[in-house]
PDB file of C-alpha atoms in Angstrom:
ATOM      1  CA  UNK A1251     114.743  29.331 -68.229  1.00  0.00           C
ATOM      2  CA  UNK A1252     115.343  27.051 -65.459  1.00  0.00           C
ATOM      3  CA  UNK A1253     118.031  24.779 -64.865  1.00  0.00           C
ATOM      4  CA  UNK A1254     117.713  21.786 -61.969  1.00  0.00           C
ATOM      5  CA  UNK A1255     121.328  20.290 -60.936  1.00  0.00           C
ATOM      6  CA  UNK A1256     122.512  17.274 -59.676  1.00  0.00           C
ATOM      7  CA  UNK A1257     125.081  17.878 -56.473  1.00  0.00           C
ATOM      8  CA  UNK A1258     127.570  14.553 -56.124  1.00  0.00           C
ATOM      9  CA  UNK A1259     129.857  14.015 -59.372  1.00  0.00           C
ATOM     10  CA  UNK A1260     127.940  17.412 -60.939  1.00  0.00           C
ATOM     11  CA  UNK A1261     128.734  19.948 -59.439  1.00  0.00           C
ATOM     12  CA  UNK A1262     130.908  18.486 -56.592  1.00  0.00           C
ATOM     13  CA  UNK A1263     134.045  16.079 -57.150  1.00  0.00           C
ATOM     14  CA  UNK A1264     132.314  13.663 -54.956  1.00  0.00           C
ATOM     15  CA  UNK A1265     135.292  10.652 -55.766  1.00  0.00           C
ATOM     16  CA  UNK A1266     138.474  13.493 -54.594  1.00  0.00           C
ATOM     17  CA  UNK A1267     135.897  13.907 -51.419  1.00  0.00           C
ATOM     18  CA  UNK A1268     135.837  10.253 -50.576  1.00  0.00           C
ATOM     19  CA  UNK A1269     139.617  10.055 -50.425  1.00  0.00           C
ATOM     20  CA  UNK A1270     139.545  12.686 -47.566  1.00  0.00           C
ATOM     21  CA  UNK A1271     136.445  11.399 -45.841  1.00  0.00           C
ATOM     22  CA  UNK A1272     137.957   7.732 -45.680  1.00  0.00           C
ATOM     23  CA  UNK A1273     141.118   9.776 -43.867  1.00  0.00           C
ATOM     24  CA  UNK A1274     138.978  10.848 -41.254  1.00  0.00           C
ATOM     25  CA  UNK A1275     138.436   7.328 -40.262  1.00  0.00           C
ATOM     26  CA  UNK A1276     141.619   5.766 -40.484  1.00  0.00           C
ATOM     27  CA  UNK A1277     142.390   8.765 -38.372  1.00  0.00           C
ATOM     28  CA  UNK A1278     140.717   6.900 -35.236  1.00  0.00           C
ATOM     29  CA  UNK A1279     142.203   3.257 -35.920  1.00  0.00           C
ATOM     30  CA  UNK A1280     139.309   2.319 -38.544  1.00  0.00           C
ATOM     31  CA  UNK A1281     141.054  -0.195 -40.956  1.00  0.00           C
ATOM     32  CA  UNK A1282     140.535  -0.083 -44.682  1.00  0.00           C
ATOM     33  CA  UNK A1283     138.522  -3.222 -44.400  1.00  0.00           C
ATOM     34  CA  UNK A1284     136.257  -2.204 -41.615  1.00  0.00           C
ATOM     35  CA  UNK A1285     135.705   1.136 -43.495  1.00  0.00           C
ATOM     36  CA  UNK A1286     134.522  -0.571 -47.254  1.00  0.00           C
ATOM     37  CA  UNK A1287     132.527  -3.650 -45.160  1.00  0.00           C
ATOM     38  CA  UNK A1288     130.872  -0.966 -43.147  1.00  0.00           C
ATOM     39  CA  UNK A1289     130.482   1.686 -46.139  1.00  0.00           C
ATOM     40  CA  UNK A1290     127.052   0.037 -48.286  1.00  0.00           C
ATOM     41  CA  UNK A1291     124.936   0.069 -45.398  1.00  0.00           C
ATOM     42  CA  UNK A1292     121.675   1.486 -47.518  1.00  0.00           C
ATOM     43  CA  UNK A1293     119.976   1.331 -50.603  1.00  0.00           C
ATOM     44  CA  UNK A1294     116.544   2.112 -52.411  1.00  0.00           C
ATOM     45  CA  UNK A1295     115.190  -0.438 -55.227  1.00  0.00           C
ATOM     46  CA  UNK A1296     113.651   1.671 -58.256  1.00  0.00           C
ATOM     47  CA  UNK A1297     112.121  -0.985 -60.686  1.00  0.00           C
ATOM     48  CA  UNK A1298     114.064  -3.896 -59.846  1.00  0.00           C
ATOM     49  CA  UNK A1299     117.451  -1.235 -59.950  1.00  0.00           C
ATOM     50  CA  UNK A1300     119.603  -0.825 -57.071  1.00  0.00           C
ATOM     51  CA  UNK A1301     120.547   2.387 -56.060  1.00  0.00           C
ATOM     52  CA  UNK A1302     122.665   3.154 -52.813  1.00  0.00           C
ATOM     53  CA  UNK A1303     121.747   5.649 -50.677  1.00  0.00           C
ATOM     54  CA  UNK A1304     124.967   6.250 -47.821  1.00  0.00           C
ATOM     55  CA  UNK A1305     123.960   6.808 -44.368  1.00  0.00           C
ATOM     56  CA  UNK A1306     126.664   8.417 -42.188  1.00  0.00           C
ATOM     57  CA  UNK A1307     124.535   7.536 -38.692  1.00  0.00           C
ATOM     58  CA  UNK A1308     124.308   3.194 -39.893  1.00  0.00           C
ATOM     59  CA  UNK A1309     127.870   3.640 -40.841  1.00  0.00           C
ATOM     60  CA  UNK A1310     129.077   4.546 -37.514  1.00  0.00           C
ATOM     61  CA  UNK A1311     126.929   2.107 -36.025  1.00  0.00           C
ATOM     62  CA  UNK A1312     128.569  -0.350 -38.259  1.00  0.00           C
ATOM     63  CA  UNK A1313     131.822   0.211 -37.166  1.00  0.00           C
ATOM     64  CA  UNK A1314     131.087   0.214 -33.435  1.00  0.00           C
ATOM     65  CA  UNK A1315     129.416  -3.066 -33.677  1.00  0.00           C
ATOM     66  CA  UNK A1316     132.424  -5.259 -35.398  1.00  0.00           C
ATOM     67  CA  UNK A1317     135.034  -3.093 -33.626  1.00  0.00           C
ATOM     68  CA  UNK A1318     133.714  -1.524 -30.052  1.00  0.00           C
ATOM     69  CA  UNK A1319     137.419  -0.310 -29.358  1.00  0.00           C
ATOM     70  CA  UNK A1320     136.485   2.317 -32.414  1.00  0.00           C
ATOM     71  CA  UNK A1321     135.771   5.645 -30.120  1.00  0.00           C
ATOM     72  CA  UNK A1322     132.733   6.464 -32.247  1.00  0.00           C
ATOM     73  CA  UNK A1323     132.970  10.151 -29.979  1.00  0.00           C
ATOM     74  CA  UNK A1324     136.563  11.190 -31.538  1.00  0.00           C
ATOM     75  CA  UNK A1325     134.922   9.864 -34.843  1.00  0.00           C
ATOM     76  CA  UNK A1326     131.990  12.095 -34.838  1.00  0.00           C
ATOM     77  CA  UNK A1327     133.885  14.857 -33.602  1.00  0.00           C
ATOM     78  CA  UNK A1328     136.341  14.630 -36.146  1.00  0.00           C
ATOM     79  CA  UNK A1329     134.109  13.983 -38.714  1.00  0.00           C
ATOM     80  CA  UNK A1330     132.347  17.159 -37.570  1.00  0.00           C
ATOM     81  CA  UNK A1331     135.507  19.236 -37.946  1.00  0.00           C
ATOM     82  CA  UNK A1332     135.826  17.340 -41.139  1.00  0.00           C
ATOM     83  CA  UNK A1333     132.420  18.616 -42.536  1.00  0.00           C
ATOM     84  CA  UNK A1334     132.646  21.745 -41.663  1.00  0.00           C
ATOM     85  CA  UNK A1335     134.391  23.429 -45.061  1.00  0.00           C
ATOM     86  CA  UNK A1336     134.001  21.245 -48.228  1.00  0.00           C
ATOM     87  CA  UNK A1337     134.492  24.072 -50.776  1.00  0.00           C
ATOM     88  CA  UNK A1338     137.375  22.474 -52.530  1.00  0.00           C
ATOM     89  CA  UNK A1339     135.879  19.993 -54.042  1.00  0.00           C
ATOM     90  CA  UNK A1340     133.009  22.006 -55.700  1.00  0.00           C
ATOM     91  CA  UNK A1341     134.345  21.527 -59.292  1.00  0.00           C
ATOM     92  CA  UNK A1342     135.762  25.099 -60.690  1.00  0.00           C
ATOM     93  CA  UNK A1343     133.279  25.193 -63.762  1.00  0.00           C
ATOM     94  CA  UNK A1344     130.370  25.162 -61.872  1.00  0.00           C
ATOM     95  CA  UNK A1345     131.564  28.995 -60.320  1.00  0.00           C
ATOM     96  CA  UNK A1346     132.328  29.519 -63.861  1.00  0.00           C
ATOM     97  CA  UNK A1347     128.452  28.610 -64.790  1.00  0.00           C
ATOM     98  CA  UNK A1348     126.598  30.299 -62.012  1.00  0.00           C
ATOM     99  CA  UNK A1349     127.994  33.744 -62.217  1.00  0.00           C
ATOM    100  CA  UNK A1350     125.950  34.480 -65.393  1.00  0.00           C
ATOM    101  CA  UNK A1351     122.929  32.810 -64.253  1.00  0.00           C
ATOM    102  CA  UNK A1352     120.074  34.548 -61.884  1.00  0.00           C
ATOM    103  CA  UNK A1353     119.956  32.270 -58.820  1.00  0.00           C
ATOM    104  CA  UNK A1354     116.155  32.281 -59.024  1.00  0.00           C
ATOM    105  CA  UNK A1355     116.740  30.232 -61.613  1.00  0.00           C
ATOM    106  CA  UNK A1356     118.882  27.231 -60.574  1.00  0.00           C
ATOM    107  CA  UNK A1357     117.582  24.474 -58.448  1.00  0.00           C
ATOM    108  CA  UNK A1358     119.180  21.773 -56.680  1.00  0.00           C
ATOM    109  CA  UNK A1359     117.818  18.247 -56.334  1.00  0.00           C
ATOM    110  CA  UNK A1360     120.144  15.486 -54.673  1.00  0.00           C
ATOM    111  CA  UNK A1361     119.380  11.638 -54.053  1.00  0.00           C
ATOM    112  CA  UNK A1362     119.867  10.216 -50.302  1.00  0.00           C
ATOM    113  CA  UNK A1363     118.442  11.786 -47.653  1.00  0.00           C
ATOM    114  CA  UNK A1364     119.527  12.653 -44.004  1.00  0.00           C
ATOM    115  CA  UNK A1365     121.612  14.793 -42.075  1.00  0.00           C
ATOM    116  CA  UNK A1366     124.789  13.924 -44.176  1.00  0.00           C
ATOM    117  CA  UNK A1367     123.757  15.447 -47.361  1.00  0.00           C
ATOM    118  CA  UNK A1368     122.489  18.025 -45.794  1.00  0.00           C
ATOM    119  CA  UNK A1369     125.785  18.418 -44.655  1.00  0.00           C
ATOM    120  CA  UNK A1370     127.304  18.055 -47.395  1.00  0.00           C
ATOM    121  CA  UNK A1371     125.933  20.449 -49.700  1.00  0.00           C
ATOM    122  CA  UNK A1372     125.766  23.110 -46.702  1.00  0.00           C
ATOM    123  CA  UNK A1373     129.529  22.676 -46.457  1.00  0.00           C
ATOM    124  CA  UNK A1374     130.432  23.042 -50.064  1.00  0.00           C
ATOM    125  CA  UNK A1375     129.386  26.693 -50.138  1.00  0.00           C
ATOM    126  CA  UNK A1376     126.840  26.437 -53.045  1.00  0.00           C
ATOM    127  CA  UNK A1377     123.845  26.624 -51.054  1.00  0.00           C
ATOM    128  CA  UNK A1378     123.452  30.589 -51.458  1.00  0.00           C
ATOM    129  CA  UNK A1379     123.314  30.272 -55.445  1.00  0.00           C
ATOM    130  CA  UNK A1380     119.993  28.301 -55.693  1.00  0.00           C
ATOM    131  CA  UNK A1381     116.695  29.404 -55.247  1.00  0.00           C
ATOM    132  CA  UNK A1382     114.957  25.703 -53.846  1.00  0.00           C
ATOM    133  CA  UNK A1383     117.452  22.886 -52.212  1.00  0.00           C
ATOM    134  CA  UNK A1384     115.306  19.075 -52.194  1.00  0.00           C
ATOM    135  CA  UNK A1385     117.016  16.364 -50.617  1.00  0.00           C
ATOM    136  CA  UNK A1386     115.490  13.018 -50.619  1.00  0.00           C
ATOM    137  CA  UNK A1387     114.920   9.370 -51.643  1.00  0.00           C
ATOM    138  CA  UNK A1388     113.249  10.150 -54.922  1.00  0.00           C
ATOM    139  CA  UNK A1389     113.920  12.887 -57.659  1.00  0.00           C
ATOM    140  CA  UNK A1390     110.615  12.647 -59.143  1.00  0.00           C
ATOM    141  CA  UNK A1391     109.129  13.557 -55.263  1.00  0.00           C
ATOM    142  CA  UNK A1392     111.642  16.034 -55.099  1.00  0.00           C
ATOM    143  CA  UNK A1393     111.268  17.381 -58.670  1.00  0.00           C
ATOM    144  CA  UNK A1394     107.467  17.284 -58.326  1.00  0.00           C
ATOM    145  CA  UNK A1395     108.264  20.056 -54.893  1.00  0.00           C
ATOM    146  CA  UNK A1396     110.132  22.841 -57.000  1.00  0.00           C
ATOM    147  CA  UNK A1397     108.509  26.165 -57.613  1.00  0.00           C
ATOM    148  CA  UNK A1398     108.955  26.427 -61.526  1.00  0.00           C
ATOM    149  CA  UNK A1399     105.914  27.003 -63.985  1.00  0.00           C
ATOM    150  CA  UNK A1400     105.160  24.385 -66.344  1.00  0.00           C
ATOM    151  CA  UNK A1401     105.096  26.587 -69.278  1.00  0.00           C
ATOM    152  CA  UNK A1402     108.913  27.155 -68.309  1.00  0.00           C
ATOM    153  CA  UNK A1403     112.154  26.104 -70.280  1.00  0.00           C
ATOM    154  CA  UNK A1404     113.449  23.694 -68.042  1.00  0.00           C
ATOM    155  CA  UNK A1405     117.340  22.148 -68.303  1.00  0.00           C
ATOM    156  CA  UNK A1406     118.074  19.058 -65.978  1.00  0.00           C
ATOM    157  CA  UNK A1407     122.098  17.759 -66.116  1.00  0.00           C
ATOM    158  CA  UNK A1408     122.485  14.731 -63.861  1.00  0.00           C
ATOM    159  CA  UNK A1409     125.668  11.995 -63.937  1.00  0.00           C
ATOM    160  CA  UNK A1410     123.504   9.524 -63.630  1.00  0.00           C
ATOM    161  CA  UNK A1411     120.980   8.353 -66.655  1.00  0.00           C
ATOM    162  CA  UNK A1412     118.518   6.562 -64.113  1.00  0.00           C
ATOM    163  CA  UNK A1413     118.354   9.515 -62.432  1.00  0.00           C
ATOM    164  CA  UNK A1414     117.528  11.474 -65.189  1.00  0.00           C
ATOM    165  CA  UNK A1415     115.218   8.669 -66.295  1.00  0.00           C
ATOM    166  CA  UNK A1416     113.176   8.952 -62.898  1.00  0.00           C
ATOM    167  CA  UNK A1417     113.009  12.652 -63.424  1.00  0.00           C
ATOM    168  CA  UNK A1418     111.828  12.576 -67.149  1.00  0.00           C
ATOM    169  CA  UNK A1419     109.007  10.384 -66.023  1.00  0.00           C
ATOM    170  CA  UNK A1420     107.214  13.771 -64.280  1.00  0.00           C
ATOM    171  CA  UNK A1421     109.099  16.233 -66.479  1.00  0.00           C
ATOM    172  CA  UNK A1422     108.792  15.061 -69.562  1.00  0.00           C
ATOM    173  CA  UNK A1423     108.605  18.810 -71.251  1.00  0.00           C
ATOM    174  CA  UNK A1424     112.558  18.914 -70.041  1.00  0.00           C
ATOM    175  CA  UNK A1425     115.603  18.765 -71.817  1.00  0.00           C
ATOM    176  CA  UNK A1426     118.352  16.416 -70.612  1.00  0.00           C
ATOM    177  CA  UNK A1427     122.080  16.384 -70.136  1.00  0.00           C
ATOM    178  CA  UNK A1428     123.910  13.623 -68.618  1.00  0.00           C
ATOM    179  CA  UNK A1429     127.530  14.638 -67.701  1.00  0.00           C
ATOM    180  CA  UNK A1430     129.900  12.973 -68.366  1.00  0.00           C
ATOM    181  CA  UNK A1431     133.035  14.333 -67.207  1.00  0.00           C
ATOM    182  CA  UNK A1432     136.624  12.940 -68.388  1.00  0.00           C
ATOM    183  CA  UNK A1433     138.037  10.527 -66.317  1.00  0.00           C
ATOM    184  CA  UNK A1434     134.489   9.523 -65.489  1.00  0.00           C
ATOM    185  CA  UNK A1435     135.016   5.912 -65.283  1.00  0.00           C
ATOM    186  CA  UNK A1436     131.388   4.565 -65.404  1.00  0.00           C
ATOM    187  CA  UNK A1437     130.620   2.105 -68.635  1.00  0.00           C
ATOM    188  CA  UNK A1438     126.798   3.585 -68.384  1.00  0.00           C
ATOM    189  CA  UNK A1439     125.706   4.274 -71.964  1.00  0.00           C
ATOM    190  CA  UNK A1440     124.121   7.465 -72.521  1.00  0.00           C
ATOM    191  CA  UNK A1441     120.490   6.963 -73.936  1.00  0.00           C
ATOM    192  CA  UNK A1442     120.049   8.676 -77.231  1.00  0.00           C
ATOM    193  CA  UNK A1443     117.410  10.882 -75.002  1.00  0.00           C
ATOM    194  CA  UNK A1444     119.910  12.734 -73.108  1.00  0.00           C
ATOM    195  CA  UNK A1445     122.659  14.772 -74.583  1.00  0.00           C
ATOM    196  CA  UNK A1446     126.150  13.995 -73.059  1.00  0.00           C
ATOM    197  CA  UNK A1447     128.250  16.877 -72.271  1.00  0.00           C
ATOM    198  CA  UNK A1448     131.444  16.328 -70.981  1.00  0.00           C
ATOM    199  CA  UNK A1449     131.670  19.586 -68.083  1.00  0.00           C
ATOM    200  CA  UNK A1450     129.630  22.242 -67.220  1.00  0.00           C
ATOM    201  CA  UNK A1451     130.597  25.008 -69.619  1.00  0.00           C
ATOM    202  CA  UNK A1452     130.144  22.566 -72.482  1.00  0.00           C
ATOM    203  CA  UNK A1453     126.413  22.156 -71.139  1.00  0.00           C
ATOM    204  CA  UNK A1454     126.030  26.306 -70.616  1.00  0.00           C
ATOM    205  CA  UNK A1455     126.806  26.339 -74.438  1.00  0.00           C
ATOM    206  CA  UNK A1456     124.121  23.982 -75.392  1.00  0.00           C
ATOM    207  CA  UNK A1457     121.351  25.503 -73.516  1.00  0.00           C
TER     208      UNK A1457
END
């Protein structure tokens, strides 16, 4: 059995983590405004969808370039400091999860590349408990890189449906979960495809 995860709004409470991070630059005089104009910087188009993809690096530059009073060294150093420890916002039931489950058998997969996510996950602590970490611009690239047999049972939980859409097109022998946690405010539908779970113990149970 293997089991490929998601990391933002999966396994890590990526909407509590935005409250901080936005901190960090009103922290150095960047407004509220300047922050949100500055935030949607990058995105990918998958058949005729939008799908962001944040950039840290065009973020900063951003900033610098409506406001050059913005000290974009005190940003990145506090930013840096910022980065550094993430572990409270790894949601609790993903510990909960793992510690029954060989880490030779989870794998990580996370849309958006660069340094950031990189960051990101290496900050939230959960990097030790999976066998293969791919970071990129496309899941099916990324899914197409792990080291797992075909002839395996393979589980794949994702927030998003498009994402796991994208990933069903070159894993089609998987079985899907879309999570769906409470207070999860999106209005996506989940496709009768997918099974919905609502955390991950819920999803442990099922598999």
């Amino acid at each position: 059995m293997k089991i490929i995860f998601d990391f933002d709004d999966t396994i890590f409470d990526t909407q509590k983590f935005k409250e901080s991070f936005k901190k960090v630059f009103y922290s150095v005089g960047v407004s509220e405004d300047l922050y949100n104009d500055t935030y949607y910087t990058a995105k990918v188009i998958w058949k005729g969808k939008t799908l962001f993809r944040y950039s840290l690096d065009k973020q900063f530059e951003a900033i610098v370039r409506k406001n050059p009073k913005i000290n974009l060294r005190q940003l990145r150093a506090e930013m840096n400091s910022f980065l550094i420890n993430l572990k409270r916002f790894v949601f609790t039931d993903f510990y909960e999860f793992v510690k029954d489950v060989a880490k030779e058998n989870l794998f990580l997969v996370s849309f958006g590349g660069g340094d950031f996510k990189r960051r990101k996950i290496k900050g939230s602590g959960v990097v030790k408990f999976f066998s293969q970490i791919e970071i990129g611009d496309s899941k099916a690239e990324m899914v197409k890189n792990l080291k797992i047999n075909s002839d395996e049972k393979i589980f794949v939980i994702d927030d998003k449906p498009i994402q796991l859409a994208i990933i069903k097109e070159v894993l089609p022998q998987a079985t899907f979960f879309r999570l769906k946690r409470t207070g999860n405010k999106s209005l996506e539908i989940t496709p009768p495809e997918f099974t919905e779970v609502n955390n991950l113990l819920e999803f442990r149970n099922k598999i």
